[in-house]
Amino acid sequence: QKEVEQDPGPLSVPEGAIVSLNCTYSNSAFQYFMWYRQYSRKGPELLMYTYSSGNKEDGRFTAQVDKSSKYISLFIRDSQPSDSATYLCAMSEKTGFQKLVFGTGTRLLVSP
Amino acid sequence: KAGVTQTPRYLIKTRGQQVTLSCSPISGHRSVSWYQQTPGQGLQFLFEYFSETQRNKGNFPGRFSGRQFSNSRSEMNVSTLELGDSALYLCASWGGTTSYNEQFFGPGTRLTVL
């Protein structure tokens, strides 16, 4: 069993929808949680970086961490076709971006 | 500010050969991490170099090695290539200490082993 589980999708939504992306994990030592967006043939791009439990908002993106349930989420409001990409969660026991463990990614398709 | 650059972008090798990939981080960033991305396993951590020292290491065999130079540029080397080493190799740079909360990935080097 992988340390970080993520539904591969694809997840198809209409433009303007609220998107919910999720990851579960098994290692209770994870303290740092990230979300990345990866377009085809590009490197991942950091979207959100959070520490421990709680919520963090940045524009149309909201990241939630529930350490008691070992569950993290990324919400995208007012989704746009340009949001179509693969979304990767990642987490680490160590500060910053050391030794990240990634989920396999969820492919999101936003149709106009 | 220039982004993370990786060279070469594409590489074709045969089994048994060795390969060296290069990564130039964002100016001022002292940490460079390497990841292998495959369709089956996703992104897997190889190792991280911080100020020329290997700070973290993933669960890859000793055929995978790396180093970092005084200008923070990093190289990774894979010896005795196997078919399963075919992957996208990504490097990521960040400041390396808790005062930084930004990290950038390069575009990757796509390695094909025949």
mmCIF file with all atom_site columns, N, CA, C and O in Angstrom, chain A residues 54-100:
data_model
loop_
_atom_site.group_PDB
_atom_site.id
_atom_site.type_symbol
_atom_site.label_atom_id
_atom_site.label_alt_id
_atom_site.label_comp_id
_atom_site.label_asym_id
_atom_site.label_entity_id
_atom_site.label_seq_id
_atom_site.pdbx_PDB_ins_code
_atom_site.Cartn_x
_atom_site.Cartn_y
_atom_site.Cartn_z
_atom_site.occupancy
_atom_site.B_iso_or_equiv
_atom_site.pdbx_formal_charge
_atom_site.auth_seq_id
_atom_site.auth_comp_id
_atom_site.auth_asym_id
_atom_site.auth_atom_id
_atom_site.pdbx_PDB_model_num
ATOM 1   N N  . GLY A 1 54  ? -5.586  22.446 9.349   1.00 0.00 ? 54  GLY A N  1
ATOM 2   C CA . GLY A 1 54  ? -6.209  23.740 9.146   1.00 0.00 ? 54  GLY A CA 1
ATOM 3   C C  . GLY A 1 54  ? -6.454  24.036 7.689   1.00 0.00 ? 54  GLY A C  1
ATOM 4   O O  . GLY A 1 54  ? -6.293  23.175 6.837   1.00 0.00 ? 54  GLY A O  1
ATOM 5   N N  . ASN A 1 55  ? -6.889  25.257 7.444   1.00 0.00 ? 55  ASN A N  1
ATOM 6   C CA . ASN A 1 55  ? -7.222  25.704 6.087   1.00 0.00 ? 55  ASN A CA 1
ATOM 7   C C  . ASN A 1 55  ? -6.272  26.803 5.651   1.00 0.00 ? 55  ASN A C  1
ATOM 8   O O  . ASN A 1 55  ? -5.756  27.569 6.470   1.00 0.00 ? 55  ASN A O  1
ATOM 9   N N  . LYS A 1 56  ? -6.072  26.888 4.347   1.00 0.00 ? 56  LYS A N  1
ATOM 10  C CA . LYS A 1 56  ? -5.314  27.993 3.763   1.00 0.00 ? 56  LYS A CA 1
ATOM 11  C C  . LYS A 1 56  ? -5.948  28.364 2.438   1.00 0.00 ? 56  LYS A C  1
ATOM 12  O O  . LYS A 1 56  ? -6.276  27.471 1.642   1.00 0.00 ? 56  LYS A O  1
ATOM 13  N N  . GLU A 1 57  ? -6.146  29.648 2.216   1.00 0.00 ? 57  GLU A N  1
ATOM 14  C CA . GLU A 1 57  ? -6.797  30.113 0.996   1.00 0.00 ? 57  GLU A CA 1
ATOM 15  C C  . GLU A 1 57  ? -5.841  30.992 0.202   1.00 0.00 ? 57  GLU A C  1
ATOM 16  O O  . GLU A 1 57  ? -5.094  31.804 0.763   1.00 0.00 ? 57  GLU A O  1
ATOM 17  N N  . ASP A 1 58  ? -5.882  30.823 -1.121  1.00 0.00 ? 58  ASP A N  1
ATOM 18  C CA . ASP A 1 58  ? -5.079  31.659 -2.006  1.00 0.00 ? 58  ASP A CA 1
ATOM 19  C C  . ASP A 1 58  ? -5.854  31.818 -3.304  1.00 0.00 ? 58  ASP A C  1
ATOM 20  O O  . ASP A 1 58  ? -5.869  30.910 -4.141  1.00 0.00 ? 58  ASP A O  1
ATOM 21  N N  . GLY A 1 59  ? -6.527  32.952 -3.440  1.00 0.00 ? 59  GLY A N  1
ATOM 22  C CA . GLY A 1 59  ? -7.329  33.193 -4.634  1.00 0.00 ? 59  GLY A CA 1
ATOM 23  C C  . GLY A 1 59  ? -8.462  32.195 -4.745  1.00 0.00 ? 59  GLY A C  1
ATOM 24  O O  . GLY A 1 59  ? -9.262  32.035 -3.820  1.00 0.00 ? 59  GLY A O  1
ATOM 25  N N  . ARG A 1 60  ? -8.501  31.472 -5.864  1.00 0.00 ? 60  ARG A N  1
ATOM 26  C CA . ARG A 1 60  ? -9.580  30.490 -6.063  1.00 0.00 ? 60  ARG A CA 1
ATOM 27  C C  . ARG A 1 60  ? -9.273  29.140 -5.405  1.00 0.00 ? 60  ARG A C  1
ATOM 28  O O  . ARG A 1 60  ? -10.093 28.230 -5.470  1.00 0.00 ? 60  ARG A O  1
ATOM 29  N N  . PHE A 1 61  ? -8.126  29.016 -4.805  1.00 0.00 ? 61  PHE A N  1
ATOM 30  C CA . PHE A 1 61  ? -7.697  27.740 -4.230  1.00 0.00 ? 61  PHE A CA 1
ATOM 31  C C  . PHE A 1 61  ? -7.789  27.771 -2.705  1.00 0.00 ? 61  PHE A C  1
ATOM 32  O O  . PHE A 1 61  ? -7.405  28.742 -2.072  1.00 0.00 ? 61  PHE A O  1
ATOM 33  N N  . THR A 1 62  ? -8.309  26.664 -2.138  1.00 0.00 ? 62  THR A N  1
ATOM 34  C CA . THR A 1 62  ? -8.325  26.473 -0.693  1.00 0.00 ? 62  THR A CA 1
ATOM 35  C C  . THR A 1 62  ? -7.792  25.090 -0.386  1.00 0.00 ? 62  THR A C  1
ATOM 36  O O  . THR A 1 62  ? -8.264  24.098 -0.957  1.00 0.00 ? 62  THR A O  1
ATOM 37  N N  . ALA A 1 63  ? -6.814  25.030 0.493   1.00 0.00 ? 63  ALA A N  1
ATOM 38  C CA . ALA A 1 63  ? -6.253  23.746 0.927   1.00 0.00 ? 63  ALA A CA 1
ATOM 39  C C  . ALA A 1 63  ? -6.718  23.473 2.344   1.00 0.00 ? 63  ALA A C  1
ATOM 40  O O  . ALA A 1 63  ? -6.746  24.372 3.183   1.00 0.00 ? 63  ALA A O  1
ATOM 41  N N  . GLN A 1 64  ? -7.111  22.228 2.583   1.00 0.00 ? 64  GLN A N  1
ATOM 42  C CA . GLN A 1 64  ? -7.524  21.804 3.924   1.00 0.00 ? 64  GLN A CA 1
ATOM 43  C C  . GLN A 1 64  ? -6.710  20.594 4.331   1.00 0.00 ? 64  GLN A C  1
ATOM 44  O O  . GLN A 1 64  ? -6.454  19.695 3.525   1.00 0.00 ? 64  GLN A O  1
ATOM 45  N N  . VAL A 1 65  ? -6.327  20.562 5.598   1.00 0.00 ? 65  VAL A N  1
ATOM 46  C CA . VAL A 1 65  ? -5.596  19.429 6.151   1.00 0.00 ? 65  VAL A CA 1
ATOM 47  C C  . VAL A 1 65  ? -6.310  18.961 7.410   1.00 0.00 ? 65  VAL A C  1
ATOM 48  O O  . VAL A 1 65  ? -6.580  19.753 8.312   1.00 0.00 ? 65  VAL A O  1
ATOM 49  N N  . ASP A 1 66  ? -6.629  17.689 7.466   1.00 0.00 ? 66  ASP A N  1
ATOM 50  C CA . ASP A 1 66  ? -7.215  17.074 8.651   1.00 0.00 ? 66  ASP A CA 1
ATOM 51  C C  . ASP A 1 66  ? -6.282  15.959 9.084   1.00 0.00 ? 66  ASP A C  1
ATOM 52  O O  . ASP A 1 66  ? -6.377  14.826 8.586   1.00 0.00 ? 66  ASP A O  1
ATOM 53  N N  . LYS A 1 67  ? -5.385  16.258 9.991   1.00 0.00 ? 67  LYS A N  1
ATOM 54  C CA . LYS A 1 67  ? -4.395  15.260 10.403  1.00 0.00 ? 67  LYS A CA 1
ATOM 55  C C  . LYS A 1 67  ? -5.028  14.124 11.190  1.00 0.00 ? 67  LYS A C  1
ATOM 56  O O  . LYS A 1 67  ? -4.549  12.988 11.157  1.00 0.00 ? 67  LYS A O  1
ATOM 57  N N  . SER A 1 68  ? -6.123  14.392 11.890  1.00 0.00 ? 68  SER A N  1
ATOM 58  C CA . SER A 1 68  ? -6.753  13.326 12.672  1.00 0.00 ? 68  SER A CA 1
ATOM 59  C C  . SER A 1 68  ? -7.318  12.241 11.761  1.00 0.00 ? 68  SER A C  1
ATOM 60  O O  . SER A 1 68  ? -7.333  11.063 12.106  1.00 0.00 ? 68  SER A O  1
ATOM 61  N N  . SER A 1 69  ? -7.752  12.637 10.574  1.00 0.00 ? 69  SER A N  1
ATOM 62  C CA . SER A 1 69  ? -8.285  11.676 9.595   1.00 0.00 ? 69  SER A CA 1
ATOM 63  C C  . SER A 1 69  ? -7.254  11.298 8.550   1.00 0.00 ? 69  SER A C  1
ATOM 64  O O  . SER A 1 69  ? -7.539  10.453 7.689   1.00 0.00 ? 69  SER A O  1
ATOM 65  N N  . LYS A 1 70  ? -6.091  11.927 8.582   1.00 0.00 ? 70  LYS A N  1
ATOM 66  C CA . LYS A 1 70  ? -5.048  11.708 7.567   1.00 0.00 ? 70  LYS A CA 1
ATOM 67  C C  . LYS A 1 70  ? -5.623  11.949 6.171   1.00 0.00 ? 70  LYS A C  1
ATOM 68  O O  . LYS A 1 70  ? -5.554  11.089 5.271   1.00 0.00 ? 70  LYS A O  1
ATOM 69  N N  . TYR A 1 71  ? -6.146  13.148 5.999   1.00 0.00 ? 71  TYR A N  1
ATOM 70  C CA . TYR A 1 71  ? -6.898  13.472 4.791   1.00 0.00 ? 71  TYR A CA 1
ATOM 71  C C  . TYR A 1 71  ? -6.625  14.921 4.439   1.00 0.00 ? 71  TYR A C  1
ATOM 72  O O  . TYR A 1 71  ? -6.722  15.802 5.297   1.00 0.00 ? 71  TYR A O  1
ATOM 73  N N  . ILE A 1 72  ? -6.251  15.180 3.173   1.00 0.00 ? 72  ILE A N  1
ATOM 74  C CA . ILE A 1 72  ? -6.071  16.559 2.745   1.00 0.00 ? 72  ILE A CA 1
ATOM 75  C C  . ILE A 1 72  ? -6.896  16.801 1.481   1.00 0.00 ? 72  ILE A C  1
ATOM 76  O O  . ILE A 1 72  ? -7.164  15.869 0.710   1.00 0.00 ? 72  ILE A O  1
ATOM 77  N N  . SER A 1 73  ? -7.289  18.057 1.301   1.00 0.00 ? 73  SER A N  1
ATOM 78  C CA . SER A 1 73  ? -8.134  18.415 0.175   1.00 0.00 ? 73  SER A CA 1
ATOM 79  C C  . SER A 1 73  ? -7.665  19.707 -0.463  1.00 0.00 ? 73  SER A C  1
ATOM 80  O O  . SER A 1 73  ? -7.064  20.561 0.207   1.00 0.00 ? 73  SER A O  1
ATOM 81  N N  . LEU A 1 74  ? -7.950  19.835 -1.738  1.00 0.00 ? 74  LEU A N  1
ATOM 82  C CA . LEU A 1 74  ? -7.761  21.084 -2.460  1.00 0.00 ? 74  LEU A CA 1
ATOM 83  C C  . LEU A 1 74  ? -9.084  21.406 -3.140  1.00 0.00 ? 74  LEU A C  1
ATOM 84  O O  . LEU A 1 74  ? -9.630  20.573 -3.865  1.00 0.00 ? 74  LEU A O  1
ATOM 85  N N  . PHE A 1 75  ? -9.592  22.623 -2.893  1.00 0.00 ? 75  PHE A N  1
ATOM 86  C CA . PHE A 1 75  ? -10.815 23.072 -3.541  1.00 0.00 ? 75  PHE A CA 1
ATOM 87  C C  . PHE A 1 75  ? -10.462 24.172 -4.542  1.00 0.00 ? 75  PHE A C  1
ATOM 88  O O  . PHE A 1 75  ? -9.671  25.069 -4.236  1.00 0.00 ? 75  PHE A O  1
ATOM 89  N N  . ILE A 1 76  ? -11.050 24.067 -5.709  1.00 0.00 ? 76  ILE A N  1
ATOM 90  C CA . ILE A 1 76  ? -10.875 25.089 -6.739  1.00 0.00 ? 76  ILE A CA 1
ATOM 91  C C  . ILE A 1 76  ? -12.240 25.684 -7.028  1.00 0.00 ? 76  ILE A C  1
ATOM 92  O O  . ILE A 1 76  ? -13.157 24.972 -7.458  1.00 0.00 ? 76  ILE A O  1
ATOM 93  N N  . ARG A 1 77  ? -12.388 26.974 -6.767  1.00 0.00 ? 77  ARG A N  1
ATOM 94  C CA . ARG A 1 77  ? -13.661 27.652 -7.041  1.00 0.00 ? 77  ARG A CA 1
ATOM 95  C C  . ARG A 1 77  ? -13.648 28.213 -8.453  1.00 0.00 ? 77  ARG A C  1
ATOM 96  O O  . ARG A 1 77  ? -12.590 28.536 -8.999  1.00 0.00 ? 77  ARG A O  1
ATOM 97  N N  . ASP A 1 78  ? -14.858 28.351 -9.025  1.00 0.00 ? 78  ASP A N  1
ATOM 98  C CA . ASP A 1 78  ? -14.999 28.952 -10.354 1.00 0.00 ? 78  ASP A CA 1
ATOM 99  C C  . ASP A 1 78  ? -13.963 28.361 -11.323 1.00 0.00 ? 78  ASP A C  1
ATOM 100 O O  . ASP A 1 78  ? -13.143 29.082 -11.920 1.00 0.00 ? 78  ASP A O  1
ATOM 101 N N  . SER A 1 79  ? -13.995 27.059 -11.484 1.00 0.00 ? 79  SER A N  1
ATOM 102 C CA . SER A 1 79  ? -12.979 26.388 -12.301 1.00 0.00 ? 79  SER A CA 1
ATOM 103 C C  . SER A 1 79  ? -13.013 26.883 -13.750 1.00 0.00 ? 79  SER A C  1
ATOM 104 O O  . SER A 1 79  ? -14.077 27.231 -14.292 1.00 0.00 ? 79  SER A O  1
ATOM 105 N N  . GLN A 1 80  ? -11.857 26.932 -14.354 1.00 0.00 ? 80  GLN A N  1
ATOM 106 C CA . GLN A 1 80  ? -11.677 27.418 -15.718 1.00 0.00 ? 80  GLN A CA 1
ATOM 107 C C  . GLN A 1 80  ? -11.050 26.316 -16.582 1.00 0.00 ? 80  GLN A C  1
ATOM 108 O O  . GLN A 1 80  ? -10.338 25.449 -16.078 1.00 0.00 ? 80  GLN A O  1
ATOM 109 N N  . PRO A 1 81  ? -11.268 26.366 -17.904 1.00 0.00 ? 81  PRO A N  1
ATOM 110 C CA . PRO A 1 81  ? -10.618 25.373 -18.775 1.00 0.00 ? 81  PRO A CA 1
ATOM 111 C C  . PRO A 1 81  ? -9.101  25.353 -18.596 1.00 0.00 ? 81  PRO A C  1
ATOM 112 O O  . PRO A 1 81  ? -8.476  24.300 -18.747 1.00 0.00 ? 81  PRO A O  1
ATOM 113 N N  . SER A 1 82  ? -8.523  26.492 -18.247 1.00 0.00 ? 82  SER A N  1
ATOM 114 C CA . SER A 1 82  ? -7.068  26.549 -18.031 1.00 0.00 ? 82  SER A CA 1
ATOM 115 C C  . SER A 1 82  ? -6.632  25.799 -16.778 1.00 0.00 ? 82  SER A C  1
ATOM 116 O O  . SER A 1 82  ? -5.432  25.568 -16.571 1.00 0.00 ? 82  SER A O  1
ATOM 117 N N  . ASP A 1 83  ? -7.587  25.397 -15.934 1.00 0.00 ? 83  ASP A N  1
ATOM 118 C CA . ASP A 1 83  ? -7.263  24.587 -14.763 1.00 0.00 ? 83  ASP A CA 1
ATOM 119 C C  . ASP A 1 83  ? -7.099  23.113 -15.128 1.00 0.00 ? 83  ASP A C  1
ATOM 120 O O  . ASP A 1 83  ? -6.704  22.306 -14.279 1.00 0.00 ? 83  ASP A O  1
ATOM 121 N N  . SER A 1 84  ? -7.418  22.751 -16.363 1.00 0.00 ? 84  SER A N  1
ATOM 122 C CA . SER A 1 84  ? -7.276  21.360 -16.801 1.00 0.00 ? 84  SER A CA 1
ATOM 123 C C  . SER A 1 84  ? -5.806  20.957 -16.743 1.00 0.00 ? 84  SER A C  1
ATOM 124 O O  . SER A 1 84  ? -4.960  21.530 -17.443 1.00 0.00 ? 84  SER A O  1
ATOM 125 N N  . ALA A 1 85  ? -5.527  19.989 -15.891 1.00 0.00 ? 85  ALA A N  1
ATOM 126 C CA . ALA A 1 85  ? -4.141  19.583 -15.633 1.00 0.00 ? 85  ALA A CA 1
ATOM 127 C C  . ALA A 1 85  ? -4.191  18.390 -14.682 1.00 0.00 ? 85  ALA A C  1
ATOM 128 O O  . ALA A 1 85  ? -5.261  17.957 -14.277 1.00 0.00 ? 85  ALA A O  1
ATOM 129 N N  . THR A 1 86  ? -3.032  17.886 -14.323 1.00 0.00 ? 86  THR A N  1
ATOM 130 C CA . THR A 1 86  ? -2.945  16.866 -13.277 1.00 0.00 ? 86  THR A CA 1
ATOM 131 C C  . THR A 1 86  ? -2.548  17.546 -11.976 1.00 0.00 ? 86  THR A C  1
ATOM 132 O O  . THR A 1 86  ? -1.618  18.356 -11.948 1.00 0.00 ? 86  THR A O  1
ATOM 133 N N  . TYR A 1 87  ? -3.274  17.222 -10.915 1.00 0.00 ? 87  TYR A N  1
ATOM 134 C CA . TYR A 1 87  ? -3.017  17.815 -9.609  1.00 0.00 ? 87  TYR A CA 1
ATOM 135 C C  . TYR A 1 87  ? -2.403  16.755 -8.693  1.00 0.00 ? 87  TYR A C  1
ATOM 136 O O  . TYR A 1 87  ? -2.943  15.662 -8.532  1.00 0.00 ? 87  TYR A O  1
ATOM 137 N N  . LEU A 1 88  ? -1.280  17.115 -8.123  1.00 0.00 ? 88  LEU A N  1
ATOM 138 C CA . LEU A 1 88  ? -0.516  16.198 -7.278  1.00 0.00 ? 88  LEU A CA 1
ATOM 139 C C  . LEU A 1 88  ? -0.500  16.714 -5.851  1.00 0.00 ? 88  LEU A C  1
ATOM 140 O O  . LEU A 1 88  ? -0.216  17.892 -5.620  1.00 0.00 ? 88  LEU A O  1
ATOM 141 N N  . CYS A 1 89  ? -0.787  15.827 -4.913  1.00 0.00 ? 89  CYS A N  1
ATOM 142 C CA . CYS A 1 89  ? -0.553  16.183 -3.519  1.00 0.00 ? 89  CYS A CA 1
ATOM 143 C C  . CYS A 1 89  ? 0.825   15.655 -3.134  1.00 0.00 ? 89  CYS A C  1
ATOM 144 O O  . CYS A 1 89  ? 1.328   14.694 -3.735  1.00 0.00 ? 89  CYS A O  1
ATOM 145 N N  . ALA A 1 90  ? 1.418   16.285 -2.141  1.00 0.00 ? 90  ALA A N  1
ATOM 146 C CA . ALA A 1 90  ? 2.720   15.849 -1.645  1.00 0.00 ? 90  ALA A CA 1
ATOM 147 C C  . ALA A 1 90  ? 2.813   16.186 -0.170  1.00 0.00 ? 90  ALA A C  1
ATOM 148 O O  . ALA A 1 90  ? 2.136   17.106 0.309   1.00 0.00 ? 90  ALA A O  1
ATOM 149 N N  . MET A 1 91  ? 3.625   15.450 0.532   1.00 0.00 ? 91  MET A N  1
ATOM 150 C CA . MET A 1 91  ? 3.763   15.686 1.963   1.00 0.00 ? 91  MET A CA 1
ATOM 151 C C  . MET A 1 91  ? 5.143   15.277 2.441   1.00 0.00 ? 91  MET A C  1
ATOM 152 O O  . MET A 1 91  ? 5.852   14.521 1.759   1.00 0.00 ? 91  MET A O  1
ATOM 153 N N  . SER A 1 92  ? 5.496   15.786 3.621   1.00 0.00 ? 92  SER A N  1
ATOM 154 C CA . SER A 1 92  ? 6.835   15.524 4.142   1.00 0.00 ? 92  SER A CA 1
ATOM 155 C C  . SER A 1 92  ? 6.831   15.530 5.658   1.00 0.00 ? 92  SER A C  1
ATOM 156 O O  . SER A 1 92  ? 6.029   16.221 6.285   1.00 0.00 ? 92  SER A O  1
ATOM 157 N N  . GLU A 1 93  ? 7.732   14.752 6.236   1.00 0.00 ? 93  GLU A N  1
ATOM 158 C CA . GLU A 1 93  ? 7.946   14.788 7.687   1.00 0.00 ? 93  GLU A CA 1
ATOM 159 C C  . GLU A 1 93  ? 8.838   15.958 8.075   1.00 0.00 ? 93  GLU A C  1
ATOM 160 O O  . GLU A 1 93  ? 8.839   16.390 9.223   1.00 0.00 ? 93  GLU A O  1
ATOM 161 N N  . LYS A 1 94  ? 9.605   16.444 7.116   1.00 0.00 ? 94  LYS A N  1
ATOM 162 C CA . LYS A 1 94  ? 10.643  17.429 7.412   1.00 0.00 ? 94  LYS A CA 1
ATOM 163 C C  . LYS A 1 94  ? 10.251  18.826 6.950   1.00 0.00 ? 94  LYS A C  1
ATOM 164 O O  . LYS A 1 94  ? 9.387   18.992 6.088   1.00 0.00 ? 94  LYS A O  1
ATOM 165 N N  . THR A 1 95  ? 10.911  19.816 7.517   1.00 0.00 ? 95  THR A N  1
ATOM 166 C CA . THR A 1 95  ? 10.584  21.202 7.200   1.00 0.00 ? 95  THR A CA 1
ATOM 167 C C  . THR A 1 95  ? 10.846  21.523 5.734   1.00 0.00 ? 95  THR A C  1
ATOM 168 O O  . THR A 1 95  ? 11.680  20.903 5.089   1.00 0.00 ? 95  THR A O  1
ATOM 169 N N  . GLY A 1 96  ? 10.101  22.475 5.251   1.00 0.00 ? 96  GLY A N  1
ATOM 170 C CA . GLY A 1 96  ? 10.302  22.927 3.886   1.00 0.00 ? 96  GLY A CA 1
ATOM 171 C C  . GLY A 1 96  ? 9.874   21.890 2.876   1.00 0.00 ? 96  GLY A C  1
ATOM 172 O O  . GLY A 1 96  ? 8.824   21.290 2.984   1.00 0.00 ? 96  GLY A O  1
ATOM 173 N N  . PHE A 1 97  ? 10.719  21.699 1.884   1.00 0.00 ? 97  PHE A N  1
ATOM 174 C CA . PHE A 1 97  ? 10.373  20.797 0.782   1.00 0.00 ? 97  PHE A CA 1
ATOM 175 C C  . PHE A 1 97  ? 11.314  19.595 0.740   1.00 0.00 ? 97  PHE A C  1
ATOM 176 O O  . PHE A 1 97  ? 11.646  19.088 -0.330  1.00 0.00 ? 97  PHE A O  1
ATOM 177 N N  . GLN A 1 98  ? 11.722  19.148 1.900   1.00 0.00 ? 98  GLN A N  1
ATOM 178 C CA . GLN A 1 98  ? 12.635  18.026 1.967   1.00 0.00 ? 98  GLN A CA 1
ATOM 179 C C  . GLN A 1 98  ? 11.908  16.698 1.793   1.00 0.00 ? 98  GLN A C  1
ATOM 180 O O  . GLN A 1 98  ? 10.899  16.455 2.431   1.00 0.00 ? 98  GLN A O  1
ATOM 181 N N  . LYS A 1 99  ? 12.469  15.838 0.953   1.00 0.00 ? 99  LYS A N  1
ATOM 182 C CA . LYS A 1 99  ? 12.058  14.449 0.851   1.00 0.00 ? 99  LYS A CA 1
ATOM 183 C C  . LYS A 1 99  ? 10.544  14.305 0.720   1.00 0.00 ? 99  LYS A C  1
ATOM 184 O O  . LYS A 1 99  ? 9.879   13.677 1.549   1.00 0.00 ? 99  LYS A O  1
ATOM 185 N N  . LEU A 1 100 ? 9.981   14.869 -0.316  1.00 0.00 ? 100 LEU A N  1
ATOM 186 C CA . LEU A 1 100 ? 8.536   14.841 -0.510  1.00 0.00 ? 100 LEU A CA 1
ATOM 187 C C  . LEU A 1 100 ? 8.067   13.464 -0.964  1.00 0.00 ? 100 LEU A C  1
ATOM 188 O O  . LEU A 1 100 ? 8.722   12.786 -1.756  1.00 0.00 ? 100 LEU A O  1
#
